[in-house]
CSV table of C-alpha atoms and ligand atoms in Angstrom, one decimal:
chain,number,residue,atom,x,y,z
A,1,MET,CA,79.8,-129.6,-31.2
A,2,THR,CA,76.5,-131.3,-32.1
A,3,SER,CA,73.5,-129.0,-32.3
A,4,MET,CA,70.3,-129.2,-29.8
A,5,ASN,CA,67.9,-128.0,-32.3
A,6,VAL,CA,64.5,-129.5,-31.7
A,7,LEU,CA,61.5,-129.8,-34.3
A,8,VAL,CA,58.3,-129.8,-32.8
A,9,LEU,CA,55.5,-131.2,-34.6
A,10,ASN,CA,51.3,-131.2,-33.9
A,11,CYS,CA,50.0,-133.4,-36.7
A,12,GLY,CA,46.6,-132.7,-37.0
A,13,SER,CA,43.9,-134.4,-39.8
A,14,SER,CA,45.3,-132.4,-42.6
A,15,SER,CA,47.6,-130.3,-41.3
A,16,VAL,CA,51.1,-130.3,-39.3
A,17,LYS,CA,52.1,-127.4,-37.1
A,18,TYR,CA,56.1,-127.2,-36.6
A,19,GLU,CA,58.4,-125.4,-34.7
A,20,LEU,CA,62.4,-125.5,-35.0
A,21,MET,CA,64.0,-124.3,-31.9
A,22,ASP,CA,67.7,-124.1,-30.7
A,23,MET,CA,67.3,-125.1,-27.2
A,24,LYS,CA,70.9,-123.8,-26.8
A,25,ASN,CA,69.2,-120.5,-26.4
A,26,SER,CA,65.6,-121.2,-26.6
A,27,ARG,CA,65.5,-119.3,-29.8
A,28,ARG,CA,62.8,-120.3,-32.5
A,29,LEU,CA,64.4,-120.9,-36.3
A,30,ALA,CA,61.7,-121.4,-38.1
A,31,ARG,CA,58.0,-122.2,-37.3
A,32,GLY,CA,54.8,-122.7,-39.8
A,33,LEU,CA,51.8,-124.4,-40.6
A,34,ILE,CA,51.2,-127.1,-43.4
A,35,GLU,CA,47.1,-126.4,-44.2
A,36,ARG,CA,44.9,-128.9,-46.6
A,37,ILE,CA,47.2,-132.0,-46.8
A,38,GLY,CA,45.2,-134.4,-48.8
A,39,LEU,CA,44.8,-131.5,-51.1
A,40,ASP,CA,46.4,-130.7,-54.6
A,41,ASP,CA,46.5,-127.1,-53.2
A,42,ALA,CA,48.0,-127.7,-49.8
A,43,VAL,CA,49.6,-124.4,-48.2
A,44,VAL,CA,52.5,-123.9,-46.5
A,45,ASN,CA,53.2,-120.9,-44.4
A,46,HIS,CA,56.7,-120.5,-43.2
A,47,HIS,CA,58.2,-118.2,-41.0
A,48,TYR,CA,62.1,-117.9,-40.5
A,49,LEU,CA,64.9,-116.3,-38.8
A,50,GLU,CA,67.3,-114.4,-41.2
A,51,GLY,CA,70.1,-112.4,-39.2
A,52,GLU,CA,68.2,-111.0,-36.6
A,53,ASP,CA,64.8,-111.1,-38.1
A,54,TYR,CA,62.2,-113.0,-39.1
A,55,LYS,CA,60.7,-113.5,-42.7
A,56,ASP,CA,57.7,-115.2,-44.5
A,57,ALA,CA,57.5,-117.8,-47.1
A,58,LYS,CA,54.2,-118.9,-48.3
A,59,LEU,CA,54.1,-122.2,-50.8
A,60,VAL,CA,51.1,-124.0,-52.6
A,61,ARG,CA,51.9,-127.5,-53.7
A,62,GLU,CA,50.2,-131.2,-54.2
A,63,VAL,CA,50.4,-132.9,-50.7
A,64,LYS,CA,49.0,-135.8,-50.8
A,65,THR,CA,50.1,-137.4,-47.0
A,66,HIS,CA,51.6,-136.6,-44.1
A,67,THR,CA,55.0,-137.9,-45.0
A,68,GLN,CA,55.0,-135.6,-48.4
A,69,GLY,CA,54.3,-132.8,-46.2
A,70,ILE,CA,56.8,-133.2,-43.7
A,71,LYS,CA,59.3,-133.8,-46.9
A,72,ILE,CA,58.4,-130.3,-48.0
A,73,LEU,CA,59.2,-129.3,-44.6
A,74,PHE,CA,62.3,-130.4,-44.4
A,75,GLU,CA,63.3,-129.2,-48.0
A,76,LEU,CA,61.8,-125.6,-46.5
A,77,LEU,CA,64.3,-125.9,-43.6
A,78,THR,CA,67.3,-127.0,-45.3
A,79,ASP,CA,67.0,-124.7,-48.5
A,80,GLU,CA,69.5,-122.5,-49.6
A,81,LYS,CA,67.8,-119.0,-49.2
A,82,LEU,CA,64.6,-120.0,-46.8
A,83,GLY,CA,66.3,-122.6,-44.6
A,84,VAL,CA,67.9,-122.2,-41.3
A,85,ILE,CA,70.1,-125.9,-41.0
A,86,LYS,CA,72.2,-127.1,-43.6
A,87,ASP,CA,71.3,-130.6,-42.7
A,88,PHE,CA,68.5,-132.9,-41.3
A,89,LYS,CA,71.6,-134.2,-38.8
A,90,ASP,CA,71.5,-130.6,-37.1
A,91,ILE,CA,68.4,-131.9,-35.8
A,92,TYR,CA,69.0,-132.7,-32.3
A,93,GLY,CA,65.4,-134.5,-32.2
A,94,VAL,CA,61.3,-134.5,-32.8
A,95,GLY,CA,59.0,-134.0,-30.0
A,96,HIS,CA,55.5,-134.5,-30.9
A,97,ARG,CA,52.5,-133.3,-29.3
A,98,VAL,CA,50.1,-136.3,-29.0
A,99,VAL,CA,46.8,-135.8,-27.4
A,100,HIS,CA,46.0,-139.1,-25.9
A,101,GLY,CA,48.2,-141.3,-23.5
A,102,GLY,CA,45.4,-142.9,-21.6
A,103,GLU,CA,46.7,-144.0,-18.3
A,104,HIS,CA,49.9,-145.2,-19.3
A,105,TYR,CA,51.9,-141.9,-19.3
A,106,THR,CA,52.5,-139.4,-16.6
A,107,GLY,CA,55.0,-137.8,-18.3
A,108,PRO,CA,56.7,-137.3,-21.8
A,109,VAL,CA,58.3,-140.5,-23.1
A,110,TYR,CA,61.2,-141.3,-25.9
A,111,VAL,CA,59.5,-143.0,-29.0
A,112,THR,CA,59.4,-146.7,-29.4
A,113,GLU,CA,57.6,-149.7,-31.1
A,114,ASP,CA,55.7,-150.1,-27.5
A,115,VAL,CA,54.7,-146.2,-27.1
A,116,LYS,CA,53.4,-146.2,-30.7
A,117,ASN,CA,51.2,-149.1,-29.9
A,118,ASP,CA,49.9,-147.6,-26.7
A,119,ILE,CA,48.8,-144.1,-29.0
A,120,LYS,CA,47.4,-146.7,-31.4
A,121,GLU,CA,45.6,-148.2,-28.4
A,122,CYS,CA,44.2,-144.7,-27.5
A,123,ILE,CA,42.9,-144.1,-31.2
A,124,GLU,CA,39.3,-144.8,-29.6
A,125,LEU,CA,39.5,-142.5,-26.9
A,126,ALA,CA,40.8,-139.6,-29.5
A,127,PRO,CA,39.7,-140.5,-33.2
A,128,LEU,CA,40.4,-137.2,-34.6
A,129,HIS,CA,43.9,-136.8,-33.2
A,130,ASN,CA,45.5,-139.8,-32.3
A,131,PRO,CA,46.1,-141.4,-35.9
A,132,HIS,CA,47.4,-138.2,-37.1
A,133,HIS,CA,50.3,-138.0,-34.3
A,134,LEU,CA,50.9,-141.5,-35.3
A,135,ALA,CA,51.0,-140.8,-38.9
A,136,GLY,CA,53.3,-137.9,-38.4
A,137,ILE,CA,55.9,-140.3,-35.7
A,138,GLU,CA,56.0,-142.6,-39.0
A,139,ALA,CA,56.8,-140.0,-41.3
A,140,ILE,CA,60.1,-139.2,-39.6
A,141,GLU,CA,61.0,-142.5,-39.1
A,142,ASP,CA,60.6,-142.5,-42.9
A,143,LEU,CA,62.6,-139.7,-43.7
A,144,ILE,CA,65.0,-139.4,-41.1
A,145,PRO,CA,65.5,-142.8,-39.4
A,146,ASP,CA,68.2,-142.2,-37.1
A,147,GLN,CA,66.9,-139.3,-35.2
A,148,PRO,CA,65.4,-140.0,-31.9
A,149,GLN,CA,61.4,-139.1,-30.9
A,150,VAL,CA,59.8,-137.9,-27.9
A,151,ALA,CA,55.9,-138.2,-27.6
A,152,VAL,CA,54.3,-135.2,-24.8
A,153,PHE,CA,50.8,-136.2,-24.2
A,154,ASP,CA,47.9,-133.4,-23.4
A,155,THR,CA,46.5,-136.2,-21.1
A,156,ALA,CA,49.9,-136.5,-18.7
A,157,PHE,CA,49.9,-133.7,-16.8
A,158,HIS,CA,46.3,-134.7,-15.2
A,159,GLN,CA,47.6,-138.2,-14.1
A,160,SER,CA,48.3,-137.0,-10.7
A,161,MET,CA,44.4,-136.7,-10.4
A,162,GLU,CA,43.0,-138.7,-7.3
A,163,PRO,CA,40.0,-141.2,-8.4
A,164,SER,CA,37.7,-138.8,-6.6
A,165,SER,CA,38.2,-136.6,-9.1
A,166,TYR,CA,38.3,-138.2,-12.3
A,167,MET,CA,35.6,-141.1,-11.6
A,168,TYR,CA,32.2,-140.9,-13.2
A,169,ALA,CA,29.7,-142.4,-10.8
A,170,PHE,CA,28.9,-144.9,-13.1
A,171,PRO,CA,28.9,-148.9,-12.7
A,172,TYR,CA,32.9,-149.2,-11.8
A,173,GLU,CA,32.9,-152.0,-14.4
A,174,LEU,CA,32.8,-149.4,-17.0
A,175,TYR,CA,36.0,-148.0,-15.9
A,176,THR,CA,37.7,-151.0,-16.1
A,177,LYS,CA,36.4,-152.8,-19.3
A,178,TYR,CA,36.5,-149.3,-21.5
A,179,GLY,CA,38.3,-146.6,-19.3
A,180,ILE,CA,35.5,-144.8,-18.9
A,181,ARG,CA,36.9,-141.7,-16.5
A,182,ARG,CA,38.0,-138.1,-16.9
A,183,TYR,CA,41.3,-137.6,-18.5
A,184,GLY,CA,41.5,-133.9,-19.0
A,185,PHE,CA,43.7,-132.0,-21.9
A,186,HIS,CA,45.4,-129.2,-22.5
A,187,GLY,CA,47.9,-130.7,-19.9
A,188,THR,CA,51.0,-129.3,-21.6
A,189,SER,CA,49.9,-125.9,-21.7
A,190,HIS,CA,48.9,-125.7,-17.7
A,191,ARG,CA,51.5,-127.0,-17.2
A,192,TYR,CA,53.7,-124.6,-18.7
A,193,VAL,CA,51.7,-121.9,-17.5
A,194,SER,CA,51.5,-122.8,-14.0
A,195,ALA,CA,55.4,-122.9,-14.2
A,196,ARG,CA,55.6,-119.6,-15.7
A,197,ALA,CA,53.6,-118.2,-13.0
A,198,ALA,CA,55.0,-119.5,-10.3
A,199,GLU,CA,58.4,-118.0,-11.6
A,200,MET,CA,57.0,-114.6,-12.2
A,201,VAL,CA,55.6,-114.7,-8.5
A,202,GLY,CA,59.5,-115.7,-7.7
A,203,LYS,CA,57.4,-118.6,-5.3
A,204,PRO,CA,57.9,-122.5,-5.4
A,205,ILE,CA,55.2,-123.7,-7.0
A,206,GLU,CA,55.0,-126.7,-4.4
A,207,GLU,CA,53.9,-124.1,-2.4
A,208,LEU,CA,51.1,-122.5,-4.5
A,209,LYS,CA,47.5,-123.0,-5.2
A,210,ILE,CA,46.9,-122.2,-8.6
A,211,ILE,CA,43.7,-122.2,-11.1
A,212,CYS,CA,44.6,-121.9,-14.5
A,213,CYS,CA,42.2,-120.9,-17.3
A,214,HIS,CA,43.0,-121.9,-21.2
A,215,LEU,CA,40.6,-119.9,-23.2
A,216,GLY,CA,41.2,-120.7,-26.8
A,217,ASN,CA,38.0,-122.6,-29.2
A,218,GLY,CA,39.1,-125.3,-26.8
A,219,ALA,CA,38.9,-124.2,-23.0
A,220,SER,CA,39.5,-125.7,-19.9
A,221,ILE,CA,40.3,-124.9,-16.7
A,222,CYS,CA,42.6,-126.8,-14.1
A,223,ALA,CA,43.3,-126.7,-10.6
A,224,ILE,CA,46.8,-126.9,-9.8
A,225,ASP,CA,47.8,-127.6,-5.9
A,226,GLY,CA,51.6,-127.6,-5.5
A,227,GLY,CA,52.2,-128.2,-9.1
A,228,LYS,CA,50.1,-131.1,-9.4
A,229,SER,CA,46.9,-131.1,-11.5
A,230,VAL,CA,44.2,-132.1,-9.1
A,231,ASN,CA,40.9,-131.5,-11.2
A,232,THR,CA,39.9,-130.2,-14.7
A,233,SER,CA,37.2,-129.3,-16.5
A,234,MET,CA,37.5,-131.8,-19.9
A,235,GLY,CA,36.6,-135.2,-18.9
A,236,PHE,CA,36.6,-138.3,-21.0
A,237,THR,CA,36.7,-136.2,-24.0
A,238,PRO,CA,37.4,-132.4,-24.8
A,239,LEU,CA,33.6,-131.8,-24.8
A,240,ALA,CA,33.1,-131.5,-21.1
A,241,GLY,CA,33.2,-128.7,-18.7
A,242,LEU,CA,33.2,-125.1,-20.2
A,243,VAL,CA,31.3,-123.1,-23.0
A,244,MET,CA,33.5,-123.2,-26.2
A,245,GLY,CA,33.7,-121.9,-29.8
A,246,THR,CA,31.5,-124.3,-31.2
A,247,ARG,CA,31.2,-127.1,-27.8
A,248,SER,CA,28.6,-126.9,-25.7
A,249,GLY,CA,30.7,-128.1,-22.5
A,250,ASP,CA,28.7,-129.8,-19.6
A,251,PHE,CA,24.9,-130.3,-20.3
A,252,ASP,CA,22.6,-133.1,-18.6
A,253,PRO,CA,22.9,-136.1,-20.6
A,254,MET,CA,19.3,-136.5,-20.6
A,255,ILE,CA,18.9,-133.7,-23.2
A,256,LEU,CA,21.1,-135.9,-25.9
A,257,LEU,CA,18.6,-139.0,-25.4
A,258,TYR,CA,15.7,-136.7,-25.4
A,259,LEU,CA,16.5,-134.9,-28.4
A,260,MET,CA,17.9,-138.2,-30.3
A,261,GLY,CA,14.2,-139.3,-30.1
A,262,LYS,CA,12.5,-136.0,-30.7
A,263,GLU,CA,14.4,-135.1,-34.0
A,264,SER,CA,15.7,-138.7,-34.5
A,265,LEU,CA,19.2,-137.8,-35.1
A,266,SER,CA,21.7,-140.4,-35.6
A,267,GLN,CA,25.0,-140.6,-33.5
A,268,CYS,CA,26.6,-138.9,-35.7
A,269,GLU,CA,24.1,-136.3,-36.2
A,270,ALA,CA,24.1,-136.5,-32.3
A,271,ASN,CA,27.6,-135.8,-32.2
A,272,THR,CA,27.8,-132.4,-34.4
A,273,LEU,CA,25.1,-131.0,-32.5
A,274,ILE,CA,27.4,-130.9,-29.3
A,275,ASN,CA,30.6,-130.7,-31.1
A,276,LYS,CA,30.0,-128.2,-34.1
A,277,TYR,CA,27.2,-126.7,-33.4
A,278,SER,CA,26.6,-125.6,-30.4
A,279,GLY,CA,28.9,-123.2,-27.8
A,280,LEU,CA,29.3,-119.6,-28.6
A,281,ALA,CA,28.4,-120.4,-32.4
A,282,GLY,CA,24.9,-122.4,-31.4
A,283,ILE,CA,23.4,-119.6,-28.6
A,284,SER,CA,24.7,-116.2,-30.4
A,285,GLY,CA,23.9,-117.6,-33.7
A,286,VAL,CA,26.4,-115.3,-34.7
A,287,SER,CA,29.8,-117.0,-35.2
A,288,GLY,CA,32.3,-119.4,-32.5
A,289,ASP,CA,35.0,-117.2,-32.6
A,290,PHE,CA,35.3,-114.8,-29.6
A,291,ARG,CA,36.4,-112.1,-31.4
A,292,GLU,CA,33.2,-111.4,-33.7
A,293,ILE,CA,31.1,-112.4,-30.6
A,294,ILE,CA,32.6,-109.0,-28.8
A,295,GLU,CA,31.9,-107.2,-31.6
A,296,SER,CA,28.3,-108.4,-31.8
A,297,CYS,CA,28.0,-107.2,-28.3
A,298,LYS,CA,29.5,-104.0,-28.7
A,299,GLU,CA,26.1,-103.2,-31.4
A,300,GLY,CA,24.1,-104.7,-29.0
A,301,HIS,CA,23.4,-108.1,-30.0
A,302,GLU,CA,21.6,-109.9,-27.2
A,303,ARG,CA,22.4,-113.3,-28.2
A,304,ALA,CA,26.3,-112.5,-28.2
A,305,GLN,CA,26.0,-110.9,-25.1
A,306,LEU,CA,24.4,-114.1,-23.3
A,307,ALA,CA,27.0,-116.4,-25.1
A,308,VAL,CA,29.5,-114.0,-23.2
A,309,ASP,CA,27.5,-114.0,-19.7
A,310,MET,CA,26.9,-117.7,-20.2
A,311,THR,CA,30.8,-118.2,-20.7
A,312,ALA,CA,31.9,-116.0,-17.9
A,313,LEU,CA,29.6,-117.8,-15.4
A,314,ARG,CA,30.8,-121.0,-16.3
A,315,ILE,CA,34.1,-120.1,-15.4
A,316,LYS,CA,33.2,-118.7,-12.4
A,317,HIS,CA,31.8,-121.6,-11.3
A,318,PHE,CA,34.8,-124.0,-12.0
A,319,ILE,CA,36.9,-121.2,-9.9
A,320,GLY,CA,34.3,-121.2,-7.1
A,321,SER,CA,34.9,-125.5,-7.0
A,322,TYR,CA,38.4,-125.2,-7.2
A,323,ALA,CA,39.1,-122.8,-4.6
A,324,ALA,CA,36.9,-125.1,-2.3
A,325,GLN,CA,38.5,-128.3,-3.6
A,326,MET,CA,42.0,-127.2,-3.0
A,327,ASN,CA,40.9,-125.0,0.4
A,328,GLY,CA,42.2,-122.1,-1.1
A,329,LEU,CA,44.2,-120.1,-4.0
A,330,ASP,CA,47.1,-118.0,-4.5
A,331,LEU,CA,47.2,-117.7,-8.3
A,332,LEU,CA,44.3,-117.1,-10.9
A,333,ILE,CA,45.8,-117.7,-14.5
A,334,PHE,CA,44.2,-116.4,-18.0
A,335,THR,CA,45.6,-118.1,-21.1
A,336,ALA,CA,45.2,-119.2,-24.6
A,337,GLY,CA,43.6,-116.9,-27.4
A,338,ILE,CA,40.6,-115.5,-25.5
A,339,GLY,CA,42.6,-115.7,-21.9
A,340,GLU,CA,45.3,-113.7,-23.1
A,341,ASN,CA,43.7,-110.9,-25.4
A,342,SER,CA,40.0,-110.6,-23.9
A,343,VAL,CA,40.1,-107.7,-21.5
A,344,GLU,CA,36.2,-108.1,-21.4
A,345,LEU,CA,35.8,-111.6,-20.7
A,346,ARG,CA,38.9,-111.6,-17.7
A,347,GLU,CA,36.6,-108.8,-16.4
A,348,TYR,CA,33.0,-110.4,-16.7
A,349,THR,CA,34.4,-113.4,-15.0
A,350,CYS,CA,36.0,-111.7,-12.0
A,351,GLN,CA,33.5,-109.4,-11.1
A,352,ASP,CA,31.7,-109.9,-7.4
A,353,MET,CA,34.5,-112.4,-6.5
A,354,ASP,CA,35.9,-110.9,-3.3
A,355,TYR,CA,34.6,-112.8,-1.1
A,356,LEU,CA,37.0,-115.3,-2.5
A,357,GLY,CA,40.0,-112.8,-2.6
A,358,ILE,CA,39.7,-112.4,-6.3
A,359,SER,CA,39.7,-108.8,-8.0
A,360,ILE,CA,41.1,-106.7,-10.7
A,361,ASP,CA,42.2,-103.7,-11.5
A,362,LYS,CA,40.8,-102.3,-14.8
A,363,GLU,CA,43.7,-100.6,-16.0
A,364,LYS,CA,46.3,-103.2,-15.6
A,365,ASN,CA,43.6,-105.1,-17.1
A,366,LYS,CA,43.7,-103.3,-20.2
A,367,LYS,CA,47.4,-103.4,-20.6
A,368,ALA,CA,47.5,-107.1,-20.7
A,369,ARG,CA,46.8,-107.9,-24.1
A,370,GLY,CA,48.5,-111.2,-25.1
A,371,VAL,CA,51.5,-110.5,-22.7
A,372,GLU,CA,52.5,-111.5,-19.6
A,373,GLY,CA,51.1,-109.6,-16.4
A,374,ILE,CA,49.6,-108.9,-13.2
A,375,ILE,CA,46.6,-107.6,-13.3
A,376,SER,CA,44.9,-107.5,-9.8
A,377,PRO,CA,45.5,-104.7,-7.5
A,378,ASP,CA,48.5,-105.0,-5.5
A,379,SER,CA,46.3,-105.6,-2.1
A,380,SER,CA,44.8,-108.7,-4.0
A,381,LYS,CA,44.6,-111.5,-1.8
A,382,VAL,CA,44.6,-114.2,-4.9
A,383,LYS,CA,47.0,-112.6,-8.0
A,384,VAL,CA,45.2,-112.6,-11.1
A,385,MET,CA,47.3,-113.1,-13.5
A,386,VAL,CA,47.9,-113.3,-17.8
A,387,VAL,CA,50.4,-115.7,-18.9
A,388,PRO,CA,50.7,-116.6,-22.7
A,389,THR,CA,51.3,-120.3,-23.4
A,390,ASP,CA,53.9,-121.8,-25.2
A,391,GLU,CA,53.1,-125.4,-25.6
A,392,GLU,CA,55.9,-125.8,-28.2
A,393,LEU,CA,58.8,-124.7,-26.1
A,394,LEU,CA,57.7,-127.1,-23.2
A,395,ILE,CA,57.8,-129.8,-25.6
A,396,ALA,CA,61.1,-128.7,-27.0
A,397,ARG,CA,62.5,-128.3,-23.6
A,398,GLU,CA,61.2,-131.9,-22.7
A,399,THR,CA,62.3,-133.5,-26.1
A,400,ALA,CA,65.8,-132.2,-25.2
A,401,ARG,CA,65.5,-133.3,-21.9
A,402,ILE,CA,64.4,-137.0,-22.5
A,403,ILE,CA,66.7,-137.2,-25.5
A,404,SER,CA,69.8,-136.0,-23.1
A,405,GLU,CA,68.9,-138.4,-20.6
A,406,ARG,CA,68.7,-141.5,-22.4
A,407,LYS,CA,72.6,-140.3,-24.6
B,501,LIG,P1,42.9,-122.9,-30.4
B,501,LIG,O1,44.2,-123.0,-30.2
B,501,LIG,O2,42.0,-123.4,-29.5
B,501,LIG,O3,42.2,-122.8,-31.7
B,501,LIG,P2,43.5,-120.1,-29.7
B,501,LIG,O4,44.3,-120.2,-28.4
B,501,LIG,O5,44.0,-119.6,-31.1
B,501,LIG,O6,42.8,-121.0,-30.0
B,501,LIG,O7,42.2,-119.3,-29.6
B,501,LIG,C1,40.9,-118.7,-30.8
B,501,LIG,C2,40.4,-118.0,-29.7
B,501,LIG,O8,41.1,-116.6,-29.1
B,501,LIG,C3,39.1,-117.4,-30.8
B,501,LIG,O9,37.9,-117.5,-30.2
B,501,LIG,C4,39.8,-115.8,-31.2
B,501,LIG,O10,38.3,-115.2,-31.2
B,501,LIG,C5,40.1,-115.5,-29.7
B,501,LIG,N1,40.8,-114.2,-29.7
B,501,LIG,C6,41.8,-114.2,-30.3
B,501,LIG,N2,42.5,-112.5,-30.4
B,501,LIG,C7,41.7,-112.0,-29.9
B,501,LIG,C8,41.3,-110.9,-29.5
B,501,LIG,N3,42.2,-110.1,-29.3
B,501,LIG,N4,40.0,-110.7,-28.2
B,501,LIG,C9,39.2,-111.8,-28.0
B,501,LIG,N5,39.6,-113.1,-28.5
B,501,LIG,C10,40.4,-113.6,-29.0
């Protein structure tokens, strides 16, 4: 019987995150992270299934390219001791997370030369991501050329937005000439989490109005009406919207022009200012890591508290605006590192929202740390939920589906 092992890859500039899943029973066989690609001392942290338990292994090796890194990954996966499969042929297919698919894709696709060209075309829109996804796809072509590959785009879920949601009020020609519009990101997460939440409440997603808050280092909110994304807070780039770890989120663009003049900032310096020195890190002066911010708040650090208050207020604004756009709200979901774990941020965000039918039960909220749960009182009009995201599982499922349909 052919295996249904799907390898999921998320290739970044100097890292490859991987997961091998047996889709016959949705079981994780191995997962891990190769970091510091390009250096002599790249690190591979490998977790693998042995019997019923997961074990850890760590390797330090010279890894100059993504192809080399993925070659080491294959050695690990088929290793006599640390491995979980006998042969590369035991991999049914490879699914790649691809950040930007532009306006080409509304769903996952089988990787062909045309698809690769489209991903290449979107490099201008996602220079920090798409080149590395392509490198990953090409590494697989080199190493296991007969194995099918699927691309799953972060932008695809948001292609259902109407022009009134995705257009910016610039001269229209800038849209046709340069593709200046809202694309939105984290689509795989928003899609997975909203579908799972609908399952949890036992209702068809087609009948639900959902707001999903994906709050990690990068953060975005999505309005999902009847299972379709109708608006989202990230925009042309992942800078827009919420206050993030080191990204500013929305601001008056004139500020940037003003500062570029005042401080003689180059385009590169301006880019670094809004992407790397802003957000929680910039306001608090403490850190871009939410756990550290919360610790500082407990010690009475005023700017850390300001950073948390601004974050919660910005989320609240989006919830209000999306409830207005959808003319209602059934489920409000929190996910990703901060959303799944921060009892405090969920509490601050949901304070004084009873006008919208949103409230949380403090005890239920406290218990839901990194686990699925409904944290609103039974009487609440809107169900407030914690749903851990699992983008890899969705990518693996979609990869298996696309390949099976083609066979
Ligand atoms: P990304 O995938 O965007 O890099 P994650 O979804 O892993 O980010 O989220 C990382 C964020 O989650 C960090 O700011 C981290 O501090 C925060 N986080 C993780 N665990 C907790 C926790 N227990 N309490 C509060 N914040 C947490």
